[in-house]
Tab-separated table of C-alpha atoms in Angstrom:
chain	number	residue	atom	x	y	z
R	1	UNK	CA	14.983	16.026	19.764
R	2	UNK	CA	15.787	14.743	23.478
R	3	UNK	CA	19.387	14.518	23.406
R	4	UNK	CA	19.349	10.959	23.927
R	5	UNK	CA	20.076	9.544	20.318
R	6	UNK	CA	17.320	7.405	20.527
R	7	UNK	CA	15.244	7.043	17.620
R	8	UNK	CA	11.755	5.426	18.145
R	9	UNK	CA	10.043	4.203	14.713
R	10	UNK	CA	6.174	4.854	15.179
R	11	UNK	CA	4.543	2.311	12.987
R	12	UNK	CA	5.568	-0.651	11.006
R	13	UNK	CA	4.683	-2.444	7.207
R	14	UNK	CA	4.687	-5.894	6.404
R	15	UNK	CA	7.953	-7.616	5.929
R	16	UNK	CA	7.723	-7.387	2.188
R	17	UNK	CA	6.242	-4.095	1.655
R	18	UNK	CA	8.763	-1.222	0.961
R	19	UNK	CA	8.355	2.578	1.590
R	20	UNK	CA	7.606	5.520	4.065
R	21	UNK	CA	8.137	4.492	7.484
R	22	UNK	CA	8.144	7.179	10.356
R	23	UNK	CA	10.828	7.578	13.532
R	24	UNK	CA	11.028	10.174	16.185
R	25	UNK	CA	13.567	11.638	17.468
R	26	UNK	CA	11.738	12.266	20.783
R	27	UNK	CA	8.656	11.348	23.102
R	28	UNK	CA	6.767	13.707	22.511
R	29	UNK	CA	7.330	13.249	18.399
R	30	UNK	CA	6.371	10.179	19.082
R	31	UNK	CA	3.139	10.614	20.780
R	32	UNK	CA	2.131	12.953	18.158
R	33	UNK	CA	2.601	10.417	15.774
R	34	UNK	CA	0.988	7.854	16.917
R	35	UNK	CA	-2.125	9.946	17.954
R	36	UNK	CA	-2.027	10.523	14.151
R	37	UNK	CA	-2.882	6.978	13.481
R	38	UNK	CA	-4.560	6.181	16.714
R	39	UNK	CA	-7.740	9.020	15.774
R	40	UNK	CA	-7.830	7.601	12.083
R	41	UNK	CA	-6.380	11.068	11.004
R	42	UNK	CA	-3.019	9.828	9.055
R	43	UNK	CA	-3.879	9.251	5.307
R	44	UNK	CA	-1.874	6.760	3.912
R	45	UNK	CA	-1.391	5.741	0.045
R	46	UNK	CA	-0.121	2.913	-1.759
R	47	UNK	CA	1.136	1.714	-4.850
R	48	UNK	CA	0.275	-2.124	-5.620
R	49	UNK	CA	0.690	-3.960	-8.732
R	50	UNK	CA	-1.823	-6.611	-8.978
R	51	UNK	CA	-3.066	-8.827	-11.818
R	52	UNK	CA	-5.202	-8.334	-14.504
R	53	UNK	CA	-7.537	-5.458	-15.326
R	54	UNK	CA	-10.575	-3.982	-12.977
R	55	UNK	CA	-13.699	-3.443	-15.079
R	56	UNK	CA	-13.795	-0.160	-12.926
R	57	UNK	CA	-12.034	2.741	-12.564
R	58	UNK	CA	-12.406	3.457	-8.660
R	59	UNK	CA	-14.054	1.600	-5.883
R	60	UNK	CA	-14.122	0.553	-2.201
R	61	UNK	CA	-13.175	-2.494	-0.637
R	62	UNK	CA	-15.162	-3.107	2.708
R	63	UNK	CA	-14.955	-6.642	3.344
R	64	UNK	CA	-14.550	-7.651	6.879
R	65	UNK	CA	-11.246	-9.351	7.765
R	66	UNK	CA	-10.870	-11.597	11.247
R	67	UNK	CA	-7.633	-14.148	11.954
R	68	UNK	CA	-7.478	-17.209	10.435
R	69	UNK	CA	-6.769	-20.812	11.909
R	70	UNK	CA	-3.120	-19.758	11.014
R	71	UNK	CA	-2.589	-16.830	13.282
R	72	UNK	CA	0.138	-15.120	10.818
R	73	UNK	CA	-2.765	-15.059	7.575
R	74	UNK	CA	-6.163	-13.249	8.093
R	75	UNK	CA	-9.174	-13.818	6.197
R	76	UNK	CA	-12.372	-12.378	4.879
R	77	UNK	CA	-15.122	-13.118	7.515
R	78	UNK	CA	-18.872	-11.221	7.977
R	79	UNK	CA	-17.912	-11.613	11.636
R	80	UNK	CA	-14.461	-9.760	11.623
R	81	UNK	CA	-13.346	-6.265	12.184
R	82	UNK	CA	-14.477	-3.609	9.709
R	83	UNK	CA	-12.288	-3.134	7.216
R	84	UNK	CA	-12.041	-0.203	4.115
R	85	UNK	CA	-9.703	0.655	1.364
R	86	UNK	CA	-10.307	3.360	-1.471
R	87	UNK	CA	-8.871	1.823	-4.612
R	88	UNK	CA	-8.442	3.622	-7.857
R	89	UNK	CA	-6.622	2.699	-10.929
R	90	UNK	CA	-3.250	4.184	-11.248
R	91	UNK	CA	-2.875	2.422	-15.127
R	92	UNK	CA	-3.401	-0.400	-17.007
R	93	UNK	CA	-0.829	-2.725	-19.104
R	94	UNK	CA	1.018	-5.579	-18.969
R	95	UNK	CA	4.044	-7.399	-17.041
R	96	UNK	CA	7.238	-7.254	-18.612
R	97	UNK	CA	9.595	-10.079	-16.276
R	98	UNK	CA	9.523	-13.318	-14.892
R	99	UNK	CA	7.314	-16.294	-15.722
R	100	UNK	CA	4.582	-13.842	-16.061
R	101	UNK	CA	5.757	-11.588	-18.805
R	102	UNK	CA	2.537	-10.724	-21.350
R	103	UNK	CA	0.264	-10.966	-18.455
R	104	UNK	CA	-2.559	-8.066	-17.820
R	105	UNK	CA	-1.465	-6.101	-14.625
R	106	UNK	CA	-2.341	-2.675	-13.451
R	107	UNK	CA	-0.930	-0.197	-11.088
R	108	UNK	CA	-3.390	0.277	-9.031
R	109	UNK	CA	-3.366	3.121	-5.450
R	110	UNK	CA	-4.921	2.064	-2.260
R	111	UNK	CA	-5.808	3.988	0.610
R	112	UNK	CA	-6.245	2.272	3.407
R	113	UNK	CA	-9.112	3.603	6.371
R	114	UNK	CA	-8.181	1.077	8.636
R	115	UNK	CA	-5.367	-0.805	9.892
R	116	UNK	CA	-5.716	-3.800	9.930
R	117	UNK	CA	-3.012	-6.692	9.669
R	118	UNK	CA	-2.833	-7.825	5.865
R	119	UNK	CA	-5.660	-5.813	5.065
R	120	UNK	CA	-4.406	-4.073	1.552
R	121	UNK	CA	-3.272	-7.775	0.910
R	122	UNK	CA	-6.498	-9.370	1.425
R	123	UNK	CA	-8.438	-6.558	0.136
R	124	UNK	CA	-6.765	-7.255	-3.217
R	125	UNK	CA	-7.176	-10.868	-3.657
R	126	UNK	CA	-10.995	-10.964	-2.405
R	127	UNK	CA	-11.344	-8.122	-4.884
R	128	UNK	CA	-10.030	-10.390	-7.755
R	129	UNK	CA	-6.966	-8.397	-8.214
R	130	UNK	CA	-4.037	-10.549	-6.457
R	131	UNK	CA	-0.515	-8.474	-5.514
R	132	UNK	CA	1.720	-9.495	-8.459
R	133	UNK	CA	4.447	-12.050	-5.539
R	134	UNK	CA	2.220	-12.062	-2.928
R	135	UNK	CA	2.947	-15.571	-1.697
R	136	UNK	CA	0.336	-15.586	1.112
R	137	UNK	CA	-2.795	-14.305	-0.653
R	138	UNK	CA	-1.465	-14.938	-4.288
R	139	UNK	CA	0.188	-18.103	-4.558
R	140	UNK	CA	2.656	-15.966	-6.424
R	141	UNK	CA	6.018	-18.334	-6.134
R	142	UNK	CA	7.175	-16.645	-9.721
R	143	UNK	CA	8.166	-13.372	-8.499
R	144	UNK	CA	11.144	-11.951	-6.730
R	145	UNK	CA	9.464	-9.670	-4.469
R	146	UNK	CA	6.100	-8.840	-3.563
R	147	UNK	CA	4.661	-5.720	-5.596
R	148	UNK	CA	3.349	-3.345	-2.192
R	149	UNK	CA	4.882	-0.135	-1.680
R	150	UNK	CA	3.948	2.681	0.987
R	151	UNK	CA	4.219	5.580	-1.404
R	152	UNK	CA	2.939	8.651	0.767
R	153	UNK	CA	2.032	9.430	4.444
R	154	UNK	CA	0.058	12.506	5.457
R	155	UNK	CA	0.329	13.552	9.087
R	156	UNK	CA	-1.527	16.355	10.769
R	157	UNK	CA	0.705	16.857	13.506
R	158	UNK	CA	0.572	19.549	16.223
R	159	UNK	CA	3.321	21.194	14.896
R	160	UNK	CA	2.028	21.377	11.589
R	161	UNK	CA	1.139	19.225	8.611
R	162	UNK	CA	3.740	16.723	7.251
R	163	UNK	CA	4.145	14.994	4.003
R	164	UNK	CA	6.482	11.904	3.443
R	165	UNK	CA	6.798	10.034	0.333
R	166	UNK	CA	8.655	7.453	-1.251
R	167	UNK	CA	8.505	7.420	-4.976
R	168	UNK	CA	9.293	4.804	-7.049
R	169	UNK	CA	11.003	7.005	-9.808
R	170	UNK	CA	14.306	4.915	-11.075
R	171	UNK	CA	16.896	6.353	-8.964
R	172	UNK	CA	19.466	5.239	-6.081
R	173	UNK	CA	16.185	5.654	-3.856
R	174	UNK	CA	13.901	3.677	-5.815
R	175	UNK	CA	12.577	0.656	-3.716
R	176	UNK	CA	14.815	-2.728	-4.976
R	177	UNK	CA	13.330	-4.115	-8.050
R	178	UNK	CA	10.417	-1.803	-9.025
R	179	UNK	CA	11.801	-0.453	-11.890
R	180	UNK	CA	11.262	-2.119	-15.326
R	181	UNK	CA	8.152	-4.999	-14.175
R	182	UNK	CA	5.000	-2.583	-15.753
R	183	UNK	CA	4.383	-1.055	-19.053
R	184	UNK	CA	1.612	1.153	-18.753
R	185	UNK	CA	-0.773	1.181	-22.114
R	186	UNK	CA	-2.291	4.439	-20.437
R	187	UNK	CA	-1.522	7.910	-19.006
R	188	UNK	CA	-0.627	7.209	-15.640
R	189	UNK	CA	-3.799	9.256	-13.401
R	190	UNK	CA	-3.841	10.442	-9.768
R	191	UNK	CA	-5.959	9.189	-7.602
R	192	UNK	CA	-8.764	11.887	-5.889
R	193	UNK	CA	-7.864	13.766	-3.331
R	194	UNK	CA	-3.876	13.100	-4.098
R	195	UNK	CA	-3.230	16.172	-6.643
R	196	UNK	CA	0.269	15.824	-8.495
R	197	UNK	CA	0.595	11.709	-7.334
R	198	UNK	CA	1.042	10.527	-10.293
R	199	UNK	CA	4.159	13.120	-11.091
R	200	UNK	CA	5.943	12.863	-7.808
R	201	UNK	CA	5.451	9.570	-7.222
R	202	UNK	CA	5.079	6.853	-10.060
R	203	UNK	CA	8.128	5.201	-11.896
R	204	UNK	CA	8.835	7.019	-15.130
């Protein structure tokens, strides 16, 4: 800490995604931080309930993503920036609100390996698995929010390893609206690499 009372947030999600997001309380945090995610070394993990059910268990996304005509949407292009999540299936089952209630859905985590804009977004709907209100790349209008939540950040920092999640557990802290959308019709499963996920993190 500087002294100042400044606090200086260090990355930012998308307007409708909930979750961990990082501030400093100084410089030099910051700098840390943001060398983090400027080498590629911050592992990141999300929660995203998406429609219907992936014939497979675990995969990765790699399609190339570039700006659209409309500069606020992106798109899947040969000639874009790489692009790579790691997806894995959290669970399967069905929605239980809205319009869609009865539908297939699954929980599905997604770590991204890049940053780019709208890339977990896009990634899902070119994979066939739309984010359950995702307006832009799902046409969802039925939903109240869109289904995208930063559960966990990893950051190697110089100071020593930190861990920040946000689970979406029913509680005061639980992100608005998560809770009671999902019946799993399976054991809810970590995804590799992310021992324990699945207990600290996923709604009960």
């Amino acid at each position: 800490e500087d002294g100042s009372g400044e606090v200086r947030l260090c990355h930012n999600l998308d307007f409708a995604t909930s979750g961990v997001i990082v501030a400093a309380k100084s410089k030099e945090a910051a700098n840390d931080v943001s060398r983090c995610f400027r080498d590629r070394v911050a592992r990141k993990l999300y929660c995203a309930l998406v429609f219907d059910h992936p014939p497979w268990q675990a995969t990765l996304w790699d399609a190339r993503i570039q700006p659209s005509t409309r500069k606020f949407k992106q798109r899947i292009s040969g000639g874009g920036k790489k692009a790579e999540t790691w997806v894995s299936v959290a669970a399967r089952g069905k929605l239980t609100v809205g319009e869609n209630a009865g539908r297939d859905a699954s929980l599905l985590w997604l770590e991204p390996k890049t940053g780019r804009r709208h890339q977990l977004r896009l990634h899902c709907s070119h994979g066939g698995h739309a984010i359950v209100g995702d307006l832009t790349y799902a046409k969802d209008r039925l939903m109240y929010r869109m289904f995208l939540h930063a559960a966990s950040l990893e950051l190697p920092l110089e100071g020593g390893d930190v861990r920040c999640e946000a689970p979406l557990s029913p509680s005061h802290l639980a992100p608005a609206g998560w809770t009671d959308v999902f019946e799993a019709e399976e054991d809810v499963r970590s995804p590799e690499g992310w021992e324990g996920a699945a207990e600290r993190l996923i709604i009960k």
